[in-house]
Amino acid sequence: MDINVKEILPKGLSKVQDTELALHDKKTIAEIKDLEWNSATKDLLVTCNAKIININNKYGWYYVACLICKTKVKQVRGVLWCERCKNEPKFAVPSYRIQVQAQDETSSTTFILFDKGAEKIIAKTAKELAEKQEEILKLDENILPKEIQKIIGNEYLFQLHLDEYNLKYGKENYMVSKILEMEILEIEEHQDTMEEIVSKSRKDKYIASQKKEIGETSVERPEIMPLQMLQKRQKDTKQIASKKKKTEL
């Protein structure tokens, strides 16, 4: 329990703020599919706003992982074996691996959710769901818990890690690094309208300044009064005053 766990990023990738990712590295599914492998795109982090429309549960929704490295453990001669750690793991726990079909306005493809992304949108951990499922019936990883079914039909902002597997060989099983906060998505959706809102606010203030309140009514002032019209109004005012004075006499 006193082991310090450190996040390990893919080589060549720097840790970037969520807002920066959402606003500068966002791509549609069609654009992601069109990306090609080269020295510059050997490893990429991109974001994609998409809706989960289905879950492919053919291979189950979790795997038994080594607690240290999260690699899938195997049964070797009756004992668990971690190929990455090259030893028998002291602890192995169920971890999410959910294969979802995601869709946006351009296309659809497959995203793979692991613990880091899945636990953000599912109320329970894979361990908790597996234990709960085991209590109800014999453990069958091909039966999809209702907590996971609830994510179908929801829209999320995904951060994807694209590597040689995707870019060079064209495989569409894109790994989800994490799911970003929805507040970022809202900022992006409304950023194009902010200038319109500010512009409208300024226009409203200008119009209000052009109105003179008279009792319960208001009269709009002309923005510019032509010189001839102003001279005519002054002349008419003088004539009315002169006639009124003669009448009084």
XYZ file of C-alpha atoms in Angstrom:
249
model
C 0.000 0.000 0.000
C 3.014 2.316 0.410
C 4.062 1.941 -3.238
C 3.948 5.225 -5.168
C 2.126 4.831 -8.476
C 3.233 7.094 -11.303
C 1.385 7.674 -14.586
C 3.460 6.524 -17.564
C 2.756 8.293 -20.851
C 3.561 6.825 -24.288
C 7.029 7.798 -25.528
C 7.168 11.142 -27.289
C 3.904 12.355 -25.744
C 3.790 15.202 -23.266
C 1.080 15.741 -20.699
C -1.316 18.375 -22.025
C -4.096 20.289 -20.302
C -7.614 18.993 -20.981
C -8.760 22.348 -22.337
C -5.884 22.537 -24.788
C -6.609 19.017 -26.038
C -10.305 19.739 -26.480
C -9.801 22.995 -28.354
C -6.740 22.248 -30.499
C -6.530 18.488 -31.107
C -10.160 17.631 -31.721
C -10.999 15.546 -34.776
C -14.052 13.843 -36.207
C -14.131 10.068 -36.581
C -13.738 10.409 -40.362
C -10.639 12.574 -39.874
C -9.172 10.042 -37.431
C -9.672 7.240 -39.940
C -7.875 9.297 -42.607
C -4.747 9.863 -40.508
C -1.643 8.207 -41.929
C 1.439 6.866 -40.184
C 4.736 8.727 -40.469
C 7.518 9.888 -38.187
C 5.414 12.839 -37.023
C 2.277 10.785 -36.345
C 3.906 7.715 -34.819
C 1.989 8.373 -31.611
C -0.873 10.836 -31.332
C -3.254 12.088 -28.694
C -6.501 13.438 -30.141
C -9.972 14.155 -28.831
C -13.249 13.181 -30.418
C -16.802 14.067 -29.468
C -18.935 10.970 -30.158
C -21.988 9.039 -28.982
C -21.870 5.442 -27.780
C -24.475 3.625 -29.870
C -23.693 0.011 -28.985
C -21.451 -2.280 -26.936
C -19.797 -5.321 -28.484
C -19.698 -7.805 -25.626
C -18.437 -10.776 -27.655
C -15.214 -10.927 -25.652
C -16.685 -9.740 -22.349
C -16.476 -6.408 -20.555
C -13.483 -7.042 -18.286
C -10.256 -9.011 -17.962
C -8.266 -10.195 -14.951
C -5.267 -7.877 -14.631
C -2.056 -7.731 -12.677
C -2.530 -5.116 -9.967
C 0.933 -3.652 -10.591
C 1.079 -3.215 -14.380
C -2.572 -3.781 -15.441
C -1.502 -6.437 -17.976
C -3.821 -9.383 -18.501
C -2.689 -12.367 -16.436
C -2.789 -15.929 -17.759
C -3.142 -19.367 -16.248
C 0.198 -21.181 -16.634
C 0.481 -24.653 -15.101
C -2.301 -23.925 -12.663
C -0.982 -20.562 -11.445
C -1.460 -16.959 -12.577
C 1.378 -15.483 -14.612
C 2.085 -11.866 -15.627
C 4.116 -11.749 -18.824
C 5.164 -8.128 -18.324
C 6.312 -8.517 -14.711
C 7.731 -11.971 -15.502
C 6.426 -13.469 -12.265
C 3.344 -14.688 -10.451
C 1.355 -11.618 -9.380
C 0.471 -11.431 -5.710
C -2.798 -9.719 -6.588
C -4.979 -9.838 -9.729
C -8.232 -7.907 -10.091
C -10.988 -7.529 -12.719
C -10.332 -4.460 -14.891
C -12.546 -2.867 -17.519
C -12.105 -3.560 -21.203
C -15.315 -2.417 -22.889
C -15.524 -2.389 -26.673
C -18.020 0.276 -27.731
C -19.277 1.435 -31.106
C -19.003 5.211 -31.265
C -20.580 7.509 -33.827
C -20.528 11.175 -34.778
C -21.960 13.097 -37.750
C -19.181 11.837 -40.054
C -18.760 8.122 -39.367
C -18.636 5.352 -36.758
C -15.848 3.191 -35.343
C -14.726 1.181 -32.311
C -13.388 2.673 -29.077
C -11.898 0.540 -26.293
C -12.527 1.737 -22.731
C -10.206 0.693 -19.920
C -10.378 1.492 -16.205
C -9.224 5.094 -16.504
C -11.980 6.058 -18.922
C -14.726 3.632 -17.931
C -14.670 4.463 -14.221
C -15.394 8.103 -15.084
C -18.771 7.263 -16.626
C -19.712 4.065 -14.783
C -20.695 4.311 -11.130
C -18.761 1.216 -10.011
C -15.361 -0.361 -10.606
C -14.989 -3.557 -12.628
C -14.134 -5.411 -9.420
C -17.345 -4.259 -7.743
C -19.502 -5.221 -10.735
C -17.811 -8.600 -11.118
C -18.351 -9.394 -7.441
C -21.966 -8.231 -7.629
C -22.584 -10.328 -10.733
C -20.998 -13.363 -9.091
C -23.376 -13.039 -6.147
C -26.452 -13.013 -8.406
C -25.449 -15.839 -10.779
C -22.443 -17.806 -11.894
C -19.796 -15.393 -13.113
C -20.283 -14.852 -16.841
C -18.323 -11.964 -18.313
C -20.506 -12.039 -21.432
C -23.529 -10.792 -19.482
C -23.512 -6.990 -19.543
C -24.363 -5.362 -16.181
C -27.062 -2.683 -16.262
C -24.571 -0.099 -14.940
C -22.611 -0.512 -18.182
C -25.704 -0.621 -20.395
C -26.596 2.893 -19.176
C -23.741 4.468 -21.135
C -25.351 3.466 -24.466
C -26.893 6.529 -26.103
C -24.704 8.991 -24.185
C -22.308 11.452 -25.788
C -18.812 11.974 -24.432
C -15.582 13.797 -25.225
C -12.978 11.053 -25.629
C -9.217 11.394 -25.543
C -7.732 8.734 -27.831
C -4.205 7.353 -28.045
C -3.384 6.461 -31.647
C -0.303 4.368 -32.342
C 1.292 2.314 -35.093
C -1.443 -0.308 -34.758
C -4.031 2.279 -35.842
C -2.037 4.596 -38.091
C 0.163 2.140 -39.990
C -2.076 -0.905 -40.178
C -5.429 0.877 -40.232
C -6.929 -0.979 -37.266
C -9.998 0.795 -35.924
C -9.837 -0.365 -32.311
C -8.929 3.040 -30.890
C -7.789 3.055 -27.258
C -9.460 5.622 -24.987
C -6.873 7.199 -22.682
C -9.514 9.038 -20.705
C -12.841 10.808 -20.954
C -12.618 14.579 -20.551
C -14.899 16.745 -18.443
C -18.125 17.695 -20.225
C -17.632 21.331 -19.163
C -14.827 21.491 -21.732
C -17.203 20.298 -24.433
C -19.696 23.000 -23.456
C -16.976 25.653 -23.685
C -16.090 24.485 -27.170
C -19.701 24.327 -28.340
C -20.384 27.876 -27.214
C -17.091 29.529 -28.125
C -18.309 30.323 -31.658
C -21.364 32.148 -30.298
C -19.580 34.201 -27.635
C -18.733 36.997 -30.076
C -22.379 37.145 -31.160
C -23.516 37.369 -27.527
C -21.038 40.167 -26.763
C -21.985 41.978 -29.971
C -25.703 41.740 -29.168
C -25.093 42.970 -25.626
C -23.248 46.039 -26.924
C -25.984 46.706 -29.481
C -28.687 46.497 -26.800
C -26.805 48.954 -24.604
C -26.440 51.357 -27.545
C -30.151 51.207 -28.379
C -31.038 51.749 -24.724
C -28.829 54.839 -24.653
C -30.706 56.198 -27.676
C -34.066 56.075 -25.856
C -35.529 58.861 -23.733
C -38.002 57.812 -21.090
C -41.234 59.877 -21.082
C -43.645 58.646 -18.432
C -44.312 54.988 -19.194
C -43.338 55.276 -22.835
C -40.035 55.670 -24.586
C -39.203 57.389 -27.843
C -36.171 56.428 -29.923
C -33.911 59.269 -30.926
C -32.711 59.379 -34.502
C -29.059 58.421 -34.602
C -28.265 61.349 -36.944
C -30.560 64.280 -37.823
C -29.888 65.880 -41.225
C -28.924 69.567 -41.080
C -31.840 70.702 -43.313
C -34.357 68.887 -41.111
C -32.875 70.493 -38.002
C -33.036 73.988 -39.561
C -36.658 73.414 -40.651
C -37.639 72.255 -37.147
C -36.027 75.373 -35.616
C -37.841 77.607 -38.147
C -41.223 75.957 -37.463
C -40.692 76.401 -33.717
C -39.996 80.138 -34.148
C -43.115 80.611 -36.330
C -45.339 78.856 -33.777
C -43.926 81.027 -30.962
C -44.485 84.215 -33.013
C -48.132 83.314 -33.803
C -48.785 82.482 -30.138
C -47.391 85.884 -29.088
C -49.591 87.792 -31.589
C -52.691 85.921 -30.397
C -51.985 86.879 -26.778
C -51.711 90.528 -27.776
